Amino acid sequence: MSRRDGVGGWLGRRASTAERHALGALGVATAAVLLVVFYYPVLTVFADAVRIGDAWSLDVVREVLEDPFYFGPLAAVFAGDFGSVGAVAADTPLGRFGFTAYQAALSTLASVALGLPGAYVLARYEFPGRRTVRSLTILPFVLPSIMVAIGFVAFFGSAGPLNDLLARFGLGRVNLLFTLEAIVVAHAFYNAPLVARVTTAAWESVDARTVETARSLGASPRRAFLDVLVPQLLPAVLTGALLTFVFTFMSFPIVLALGGFQLATVEVWVYSLVQQLDYAEAATLAVVETVLSLALTYAYLRYESSQSGGSRAANPPARKRLVPETPSAGALAERVGVAAYAGVVAVVFLGPLASMVAESLTGPQGFTLQYYQFLLERQATGASFQTKPGVAVRNSLLFGAAALAVALPMGVTVSVLTTRSGRAERLADAAAMAPLAVSGVVVGLGMLRGLVFGVEVWGHRLQIAGPTAIVAAHAVAAYPFVVRNVSPLLGGLDRSMVESARALGASRVRALIDVELPLVASGVAAGAAFAFAISIGEFDSTVILATGSSSYTMPVAVERYIGNRTLGPATAMGTVLLAVTSLSFVVIDRLGGRWEA
């Protein structure tokens, strides 16, 4: 054997060994990233709640738990004073936590009420553009919430199109801004499409033969619907409702922009305390909120796991034409209801976005480009301490690309390692999905107090710059969505294909690359689009980590421009954000289609 053959064989064996251990190494790397940039910051927040200076104390925790401002009537229970449970201040009858849960419950009800008719229309009717409309139900997840809040201010404001329309018909003007109703409607904007999407998927998986059997046995259409169809749809509705409650319980930008501190949720109050440098009280509130949201997310994961495994129906129900072939009173009434629902959708979903764009082009004298000119002048002549739109766009794109580069391999690795249904895999899945339940404000606060300020490690001070911390926070927020897109597809693959590849000598990583990933390319592409778009629109952690630095992004720039006397600069920046977000999502989605092909 020649020296070259010997060296080649040695390199081949080394490559083969590295390939065999690559998946394990990726798993270890993913766990290390989670420990450093997620669990450590969260534990830092937990420690801040029970540490005053160099001493450990539960005094702040006790004060918060016994404060009616935060816990309403429960404060007396925590204090052991059961006799004064009913003696709660009139201005805070529920406390901040009670109000947060109350608005989340109302938002969930509104989202379900607005989402279910949409699911019915998409599942039961055939019309041109149905698939496009169904795909658009994913858009709210990639629209930055601060931008949507600006749209709601522009549309529902006293001088907005809605009030102008009401005045034209002789109706009184309504003031929805800085009200609970505005918060609930904005939350429904985000979460009703979620309810519609999961319910539509369940409706399209219903076996129509079960309904036909019930009808043949004498059941009326109403009884067949209630006894046969509803039980098959209920798990999807409950899944959407539970996710909606979790998301709205942790809502931050929507409440901050549309409710302010008058209607502050726990998340907004934590942000206020951080601005006042009251870290101990902010950390205590964040700990309680995190424990509650983790419990809700764990309940969601358990419920989702218990409902998985059902196969798609071989005989889905047939869809009706939007224009009936044989008109009747019942069919006409149903189509009138569909038209009315389309009007509501136009008001809630299209109105705010269209109003934001229109507001950015409208001045006191009519059409104008002065707000975009303001952005250009600010970029060209603004001082270093001022918010420049070009810097915000550049930062958003760079942070989005970096977050995607981290989140995509993390998400795919977690999906592969948790596909099986063993106990260890379920625990790993719950641990990996924890970022879904922890707000960006908590992660940002933990990073600021730990890695950004600096940590002593073996006599050396470890400190990361603001941009690195922001990318890490974005990646942690984004990779669970990669997992939720890739994991179900991996779980649905025929395992015999992977086993055949392994039997032919392929390593686990080679089987993953050559067999599994090409088959789930659509999920990988969707996960990539989610990761990038979520990073572009992330606000919660960024607004904390970008304070006092030049690492601000487009959503932070929008929030800073809101402080001006007019909405013009904020709506112009919001329109730029909408264009960049939409274009980025479309580009990645199209590239994903090419990969899949």
XYZ file of C-alpha atoms in Angstrom:
597
model
C 0.000 0.000 0.000
C 1.391 3.424 -0.947
C 1.859 6.296 1.461
C -0.872 8.206 -0.409
C -3.324 5.333 0.007
C -2.473 5.145 3.701
C -3.057 8.850 4.218
C -6.262 8.708 2.172
C -7.586 5.779 4.180
C -6.739 7.528 7.445
C -8.514 10.714 6.329
C -11.497 8.654 5.184
C -11.718 6.926 8.551
C -11.460 10.269 10.352
C -14.194 11.742 8.150
C -16.380 8.695 8.740
C -15.861 8.947 12.500
C -16.647 12.666 12.478
C -19.773 12.022 10.413
C -20.989 9.362 12.832
C -20.638 11.739 15.771
C -21.799 14.887 13.966
C -25.419 14.659 15.119
C -24.389 14.177 18.730
C -22.002 17.112 18.431
C -24.788 19.284 17.000
C -27.021 18.250 19.878
C -24.344 19.186 22.425
C -23.719 22.509 20.657
C -27.437 23.288 20.604
C -27.759 22.478 24.310
C -24.726 24.667 25.050
C -26.216 27.609 23.129
C -29.507 27.226 24.990
C -27.754 27.067 28.344
C -25.652 30.165 27.675
C -28.083 32.464 25.861
C -31.415 31.327 27.279
C -31.322 29.390 30.528
C -28.477 31.400 32.056
C -30.167 34.791 31.369
C -33.488 33.474 32.692
C -31.789 32.130 35.823
C -30.075 35.509 36.183
C -33.494 37.124 36.333
C -34.588 34.529 38.879
C -31.519 35.311 40.984
C -32.174 39.066 40.806
C -35.549 38.434 42.403
C -33.993 36.966 45.569
C -30.688 38.847 45.743
C -30.238 42.338 47.177
C -26.639 43.413 46.793
C -24.517 40.509 47.975
C -27.210 39.091 50.268
C -29.938 36.600 49.459
C -33.379 37.667 50.620
C -37.045 36.958 49.895
C -38.145 40.410 51.055
C -38.831 41.766 47.555
C -40.669 38.588 46.567
C -42.801 38.828 49.695
C -43.568 42.493 49.090
C -44.640 41.841 45.504
C -46.811 38.840 46.378
C -48.534 40.783 49.166
C -49.124 43.899 47.061
C -52.770 44.234 45.899
C -51.556 46.363 42.979
C -50.061 43.225 41.464
C -52.258 40.406 42.750
C -55.549 42.031 43.736
C -57.527 39.881 46.205
C -54.893 37.141 46.080
C -52.426 39.469 47.835
C -54.335 39.048 51.091
C -54.201 35.268 50.639
C -50.423 35.376 50.119
C -50.139 37.554 53.249
C -52.243 35.158 55.264
C -54.822 37.862 55.976
C -57.904 35.999 54.791
C -60.253 38.451 56.479
C -59.363 41.273 54.061
C -59.602 39.291 50.840
C -62.512 41.422 49.650
C -60.925 44.746 50.600
C -59.264 45.581 47.274
C -58.642 49.019 45.855
C -61.287 50.094 43.364
C -58.738 51.202 40.773
C -56.953 47.816 40.723
C -59.628 45.205 41.553
C -57.813 42.432 39.708
C -54.227 43.515 40.124
C -51.755 43.519 37.241
C -51.695 39.722 37.012
C -55.467 39.465 37.163
C -55.851 42.117 34.471
C -53.230 40.392 32.308
C -55.131 37.100 32.524
C -58.460 38.905 31.968
C -57.342 40.650 28.778
C -55.753 37.394 27.561
C -59.049 35.563 28.133
C -61.011 38.260 26.264
C -58.440 38.237 23.468
C -58.713 34.462 23.219
C -62.508 34.599 22.978
C -62.309 37.325 20.318
C -59.685 35.378 18.355
C -61.781 32.199 18.410
C -64.942 34.110 17.470
C -63.163 35.783 14.548
C -61.142 32.740 13.487
C -63.806 30.013 13.399
C -65.922 31.589 10.631
C -62.734 31.974 8.596
C -61.969 28.295 9.093
C -65.497 27.433 7.953
C -65.173 29.527 4.787
C -61.758 28.112 3.891
C -62.715 24.511 4.616
C -66.218 24.439 3.164
C -66.065 26.773 0.144
C -64.201 26.617 -3.145
C -63.437 29.972 -4.755
C -60.663 31.556 -6.849
C -57.672 32.434 -4.672
C -58.685 30.127 -1.814
C -55.197 28.656 -1.501
C -53.667 32.124 -1.524
C -56.029 33.302 1.193
C -55.249 30.188 3.210
C -51.532 30.884 2.886
C -52.042 34.489 3.963
C -53.314 33.305 7.348
C -49.647 32.896 8.268
C -48.835 36.576 7.650
C -49.639 37.943 11.136
C -46.789 35.839 12.531
C -44.299 37.696 10.374
C -45.725 41.199 10.845
C -43.950 43.101 13.643
C -46.398 43.908 16.408
C -45.216 47.487 16.877
C -45.972 48.109 13.189
C -49.466 46.659 13.577
C -49.997 48.874 16.625
C -49.148 51.923 14.505
C -51.663 50.740 11.908
C -54.355 50.455 14.570
C -53.592 53.976 15.825
C -53.873 55.288 12.262
C -57.105 53.401 11.503
C -59.022 53.646 14.790
C -57.781 57.107 15.838
C -60.126 60.070 16.203
C -59.110 61.322 12.754
C -58.789 57.859 11.233
C -60.765 56.353 8.341
C -63.145 54.435 10.610
C -64.341 57.583 12.372
C -64.507 59.459 9.080
C -66.749 56.708 7.701
C -68.971 56.755 10.792
C -69.274 60.542 10.587
C -70.222 60.346 6.904
C -73.181 58.120 7.810
C -74.211 60.447 10.618
C -73.037 58.145 13.380
C -71.083 59.280 16.401
C -67.328 58.976 16.500
C -65.825 56.244 18.656
C -62.627 56.433 20.640
C -61.010 52.999 20.705
C -57.418 54.043 21.325
C -56.009 53.429 24.786
C -58.915 51.167 25.632
C -59.168 47.490 26.446
C -61.255 47.009 23.312
C -58.390 48.202 21.099
C -55.992 45.754 22.750
C -58.425 42.856 22.320
C -59.070 43.655 18.638
C -55.335 43.984 17.934
C -54.679 40.649 19.636
C -57.446 39.113 17.515
C -55.667 40.504 14.429
C -52.683 38.342 15.329
C -54.302 35.232 16.713
C -57.584 34.762 14.825
C -55.597 33.581 11.750
C -53.857 31.067 14.017
C -57.208 29.671 15.152
C -58.462 29.667 11.559
C -55.368 27.893 10.273
C -55.320 25.007 12.756
C -59.104 24.586 12.584
C -59.097 24.602 8.789
C -56.476 21.846 8.779
C -58.635 19.797 11.160
C -61.795 20.464 9.126
C -60.080 19.283 5.953
C -59.088 16.085 7.763
C -62.618 15.196 8.856
C -63.923 11.989 7.315
C -67.158 12.994 5.561
C -68.403 9.405 5.766
C -68.964 9.750 9.523
C -71.317 12.681 8.926
C -73.082 10.823 6.105
C -73.540 7.795 8.354
C -75.126 9.944 11.060
C -77.468 11.518 8.519
C -78.447 8.087 7.143
C -79.350 7.036 10.694
C -81.836 9.884 10.950
C -79.765 12.670 12.482
C -80.657 16.185 11.410
C -77.899 18.378 9.896
C -77.643 20.271 13.208
C -77.430 17.072 15.281
C -74.837 15.542 12.914
C -72.788 18.726 13.175
C -72.900 18.810 16.989
C -72.455 15.080 17.624
C -70.035 14.111 14.831
C -68.231 17.128 13.446
C -67.695 19.263 16.558
C -65.872 16.526 18.555
C -63.427 16.147 15.655
C -62.802 19.898 15.460
C -62.673 20.629 19.179
C -59.030 19.566 19.726
C -57.842 21.980 17.033
C -59.963 24.810 18.425
C -58.643 24.200 21.939
C -55.069 24.067 20.624
C -55.491 27.435 18.911
C -57.201 28.914 21.979
C -54.490 27.727 24.369
C -51.712 29.074 22.158
C -53.594 32.364 21.827
C -53.906 32.690 25.600
C -50.164 32.054 26.047
C -49.221 34.622 23.390
C -51.610 37.313 24.634
C -50.703 36.707 28.280
C -47.115 37.681 27.358
C -48.098 40.468 24.939
C -45.903 43.554 25.132
C -45.700 45.933 22.120
C -49.442 45.882 21.395
C -50.333 46.740 24.991
C -47.553 49.319 25.281
C -48.671 51.174 22.134
C -52.469 50.817 22.417
C -52.942 50.716 26.191
C -49.931 52.464 27.659
C -49.297 52.295 31.363
C -52.980 52.929 32.108
C -53.791 49.415 30.863
C -50.394 47.881 31.550
C -50.025 44.132 31.644
C -47.303 42.454 33.696
C -44.965 42.549 30.713
C -45.357 46.310 30.259
C -44.875 46.890 33.976
C -41.669 44.855 33.968
C -40.395 47.076 31.158
C -41.348 50.182 33.149
C -39.452 48.927 36.210
C -36.391 48.148 34.089
C -36.430 51.732 32.799
C -36.502 52.888 36.432
C -33.557 50.549 37.198
C -35.697 48.688 39.756
C -34.283 45.302 38.739
C -35.283 43.353 41.847
C -39.000 44.109 41.577
C -38.917 43.699 37.779
C -37.215 40.328 38.183
C -39.778 39.163 40.730
C -42.677 39.987 38.413
C -40.847 38.337 35.520
C -40.281 35.168 37.562
C -43.974 34.806 38.462
C -45.014 35.516 34.868
C -42.487 33.016 33.521
C -43.634 30.263 35.882
C -47.261 30.776 34.802
C -46.437 30.888 31.082
C -44.194 27.817 31.356
C -47.046 25.906 32.978
C -49.415 26.977 30.189
C -46.928 26.035 27.478
C -46.285 22.656 29.076
C -50.042 22.064 29.124
C -50.178 22.984 25.440
C -47.339 20.597 24.552
C -48.928 17.754 26.505
C -52.298 18.374 24.903
C -50.748 18.630 21.420
C -48.878 15.364 22.016
C -52.043 13.597 23.184
C -53.898 14.732 20.058
C -51.167 13.869 17.560
C -51.034 10.663 15.645
C -54.362 10.986 13.895
C -54.180 10.271 10.175
C -55.620 12.461 7.479
C -59.066 11.458 6.334
C -59.243 9.531 3.094
C -62.621 11.119 2.331
C -62.534 14.856 3.233
C -65.822 16.763 2.952
C -66.613 18.276 -0.438
C -66.474 22.066 -0.748
C -69.366 24.199 -1.908
C -69.196 26.827 -4.618
C -69.265 30.390 -3.343
C -72.018 31.150 -5.873
C -74.660 28.416 -5.398
C -75.812 26.458 -8.436
C -79.386 26.211 -7.096
C -80.247 29.407 -5.179
C -82.398 29.016 -2.098
C -83.270 31.080 0.939
C -80.869 29.109 3.137
C -78.020 29.325 0.644
C -78.614 33.052 0.165
C -78.606 33.682 3.923
C -75.372 31.732 4.289
C -73.670 33.720 1.506
C -74.837 36.984 3.072
C -73.172 35.850 6.288
C -69.964 35.109 4.382
C -70.079 38.590 2.823
C -70.617 40.178 6.234
C -67.676 38.239 7.601
C -65.534 39.440 4.682
C -66.450 43.002 5.671
C -65.346 42.390 9.248
C -62.079 40.874 7.995
C -61.485 43.932 5.815
C -61.957 46.240 8.816
C -59.877 44.264 11.297
C -57.086 42.972 9.053
C -56.774 45.187 5.983
C -57.878 48.486 7.493
C -54.964 49.034 9.919
C -52.253 48.128 7.395
C -53.782 50.187 4.593
C -54.287 53.105 6.991
C -50.653 53.021 8.076
C -49.462 53.246 4.479
C -52.032 55.966 3.672
C -51.094 57.953 6.788
C -47.437 57.906 5.742
C -48.433 59.572 2.452
C -50.960 62.070 3.816
C -50.247 65.445 5.379
C -52.394 68.427 6.424
C -52.635 69.492 2.776
C -53.219 66.045 1.296
C -50.741 63.804 -0.482
C -47.153 64.314 0.657
C -43.781 62.621 0.812
C -42.565 64.818 3.661
C -42.404 61.956 6.165
C -40.179 59.878 3.897
C -38.122 63.017 3.261
C -37.786 63.325 7.039
C -36.362 59.805 7.169
C -33.870 60.601 4.401
C -32.795 63.827 6.095
C -32.458 62.090 9.433
C -30.236 59.476 7.801
C -28.087 62.073 6.048
C -27.772 64.768 8.720
C -28.898 63.167 11.983
C -26.580 63.184 14.986
C -25.029 59.954 16.229
C -27.403 59.829 19.199
C -30.488 60.121 16.957
C -32.316 57.154 15.422
C -31.379 56.801 11.753
C -33.630 54.712 9.476
C -30.762 53.405 7.333
C -28.954 52.099 10.389
C -32.169 50.452 11.580
C -32.721 48.702 8.220
C -29.094 47.562 8.039
C -29.141 46.242 11.597
C -32.432 44.406 11.064
C -31.183 42.631 7.944
C -27.805 41.735 9.455
C -29.344 40.524 12.716
C -31.977 38.572 10.770
C -29.376 36.800 8.640
C -27.230 35.991 11.672
C -30.214 34.780 13.686
C -31.298 32.577 10.769
C -27.801 31.056 10.563
C -28.081 30.071 14.237
C -31.779 29.214 14.537
C -32.095 26.957 11.469
C -29.475 24.321 12.447
C -30.664 24.492 16.065
C -34.259 23.898 15.042
C -33.440 21.036 12.677
C -31.223 19.393 15.312
C -33.899 19.623 17.998
C -36.491 18.257 15.540
C -34.339 15.230 14.727
C -33.486 14.480 18.357
C -37.079 14.792 19.620
C -38.953 13.032 16.796
C -39.285 9.780 18.681
C -42.024 9.482 21.303
C -39.989 8.265 24.265
C -40.047 9.877 27.689
C -36.554 11.352 27.261
C -37.537 12.853 23.907
C -40.682 14.411 25.424
C -38.651 15.983 28.228
C -36.083 17.261 25.730
C -38.877 18.693 23.581
C -40.393 20.501 26.578
C -36.985 21.894 27.572
C -36.249 22.996 24.024
C -39.658 24.660 23.631
C -39.283 26.712 26.822
C -38.395 29.877 24.815
C -41.986 29.872 23.527
C -43.155 30.418 27.095
C -40.593 33.001 28.195
C -41.102 36.552 27.031
C -38.471 38.483 25.150
C -38.501 41.089 27.916
C -37.336 38.450 30.414
C -34.638 37.138 28.068
C -33.476 40.668 27.264
C -33.396 41.644 30.930
C -31.436 38.505 31.804
C -28.901 39.120 29.040
C -28.528 42.756 30.028
C -27.947 41.884 33.688
C -25.586 39.033 32.866
C -23.711 38.674 29.606
C -23.921 42.329 28.498
C -22.832 43.782 31.860
C -20.229 41.030 32.131
C -19.757 37.780 34.052
C -16.718 36.611 36.027
C -15.579 33.190 34.737
C -12.446 31.665 36.339
C -10.952 35.051 37.070
C -11.761 36.511 33.637
C -14.610 38.865 32.810
C -16.754 37.465 29.999
C -18.755 40.149 28.236
C -20.614 40.189 24.910
C -21.460 43.217 22.833
C -25.011 44.428 22.299
C -25.352 43.206 18.672
C -24.221 39.689 19.634
C -26.711 39.622 22.499
C -29.501 40.794 20.189
C -28.718 38.094 17.603
C -28.657 35.464 20.368
C -32.021 36.654 21.711
C -33.520 36.625 18.206
C -32.218 33.112 17.488
C -33.645 31.799 20.758
C -37.023 33.369 19.948
C -37.039 32.047 16.374
C -35.776 28.453 16.494
C -38.898 26.977 18.198
C -40.839 27.956 15.077
C -38.341 26.023 12.970
C -38.967 23.022 15.229
C -42.758 23.329 14.946
C -42.469 23.400 11.115
C -39.915 20.604 10.684
C -40.712 18.193 13.513
C -44.231 17.124 12.379
C -42.944 16.411 8.862
C -40.025 14.368 10.158
C -42.362 12.436 12.419
C -44.601 11.605 9.471
C -41.845 10.113 7.311
C -41.664 6.400 6.658
C -38.827 5.271 8.933
C -38.059 2.333 6.643
C -36.391 4.735 4.186
C -33.951 5.905 6.845
C -33.373 2.332 7.997
C -32.660 1.266 4.410
C -30.100 4.044 4.030
C -28.478 3.026 7.312
C -28.433 -0.623 6.206
C -26.568 0.426 3.063
C -23.833 1.976 5.175
C -24.988 5.610 5.492
C -24.339 7.315 8.803
C -27.195 8.936 10.705
C -26.152 12.392 9.504
C -25.777 11.209 5.900
C -29.267 9.660 6.013
C -30.596 12.918 7.409
C -28.967 15.024 4.678
C -29.609 12.718 1.721
C -32.995 11.224 2.644
C -34.925 13.105 5.331
C -34.181 16.779 4.740
C -35.045 16.690 1.001
C -38.409 15.169 1.927
C -39.140 17.891 4.502
C -37.649 20.768 2.491
C -40.943 22.668 2.600
C -40.889 22.604 6.407
C -37.240 23.695 6.492
C -37.992 26.564 4.097
C -41.028 27.608 6.141
C -38.958 27.451 9.320
C -36.255 29.587 7.718
C -38.827 32.161 6.603
C -40.283 32.244 10.105
C -36.873 32.589 11.754
C -35.796 35.480 9.534
C -39.107 37.327 9.701
C -39.419 36.890 13.476
C -35.936 38.353 13.889
C -36.838 41.297 11.636
C -39.919 42.064 13.717
C -38.638 41.167 17.208
C -39.180 44.027 19.625
C -39.417 42.762 23.207
C -35.786 41.879 23.922
C -34.347 44.316 21.365
C -35.867 47.412 22.971
C -34.030 46.514 26.194
C -30.721 45.428 24.688
C -30.559 48.330 22.202
C -31.077 51.032 24.831
C -28.315 53.633 24.677
C -26.565 51.991 21.699
C -26.575 52.065 17.909
C -27.876 48.486 17.723
C -31.512 49.516 17.276
C -33.635 47.775 14.650
C -36.601 48.850 12.547
C -39.262 47.994 15.187
C -37.308 49.951 17.815
C -36.989 52.874 15.383
C -40.776 52.820 14.852
C -41.320 52.932 18.629
C -38.922 55.862 18.997
C -40.615 57.833 16.215
C -43.974 57.416 17.937
C -42.808 60.029 20.422
C -43.095 62.768 17.778
C -46.116 65.075 17.722
C -47.381 63.462 14.522
C -47.693 59.842 13.509
C -46.156 60.618 10.125
C -42.512 59.552 10.729
C -43.636 56.466 12.648
C -46.028 55.383 9.871
C -43.347 56.017 7.230
C -40.862 53.901 9.161
C -43.602 51.307 9.704
C -44.261 51.187 5.950
C -40.554 50.624 5.311
C -40.645 47.859 7.912
C -43.710 46.309 6.233
C -41.991 46.372 2.828
C -38.738 44.871 4.095
C -40.528 42.195 6.148
C -42.842 41.170 3.306
C -40.062 41.155 0.712
C -37.763 39.119 2.973
C -40.472 36.578 3.685
C -41.367 36.232 -0.012
C -37.721 35.857 -1.087
C -36.968 33.142 1.463
C -40.272 31.404 0.714
C -39.503 31.408 -3.037
C -35.990 30.107 -2.410
C -37.516 27.417 -0.257
C -39.740 26.432 -3.183
C -36.671 26.026 -5.377
C -34.939 23.897 -2.747
C -38.025 21.728 -2.471
C -38.211 21.264 -6.213
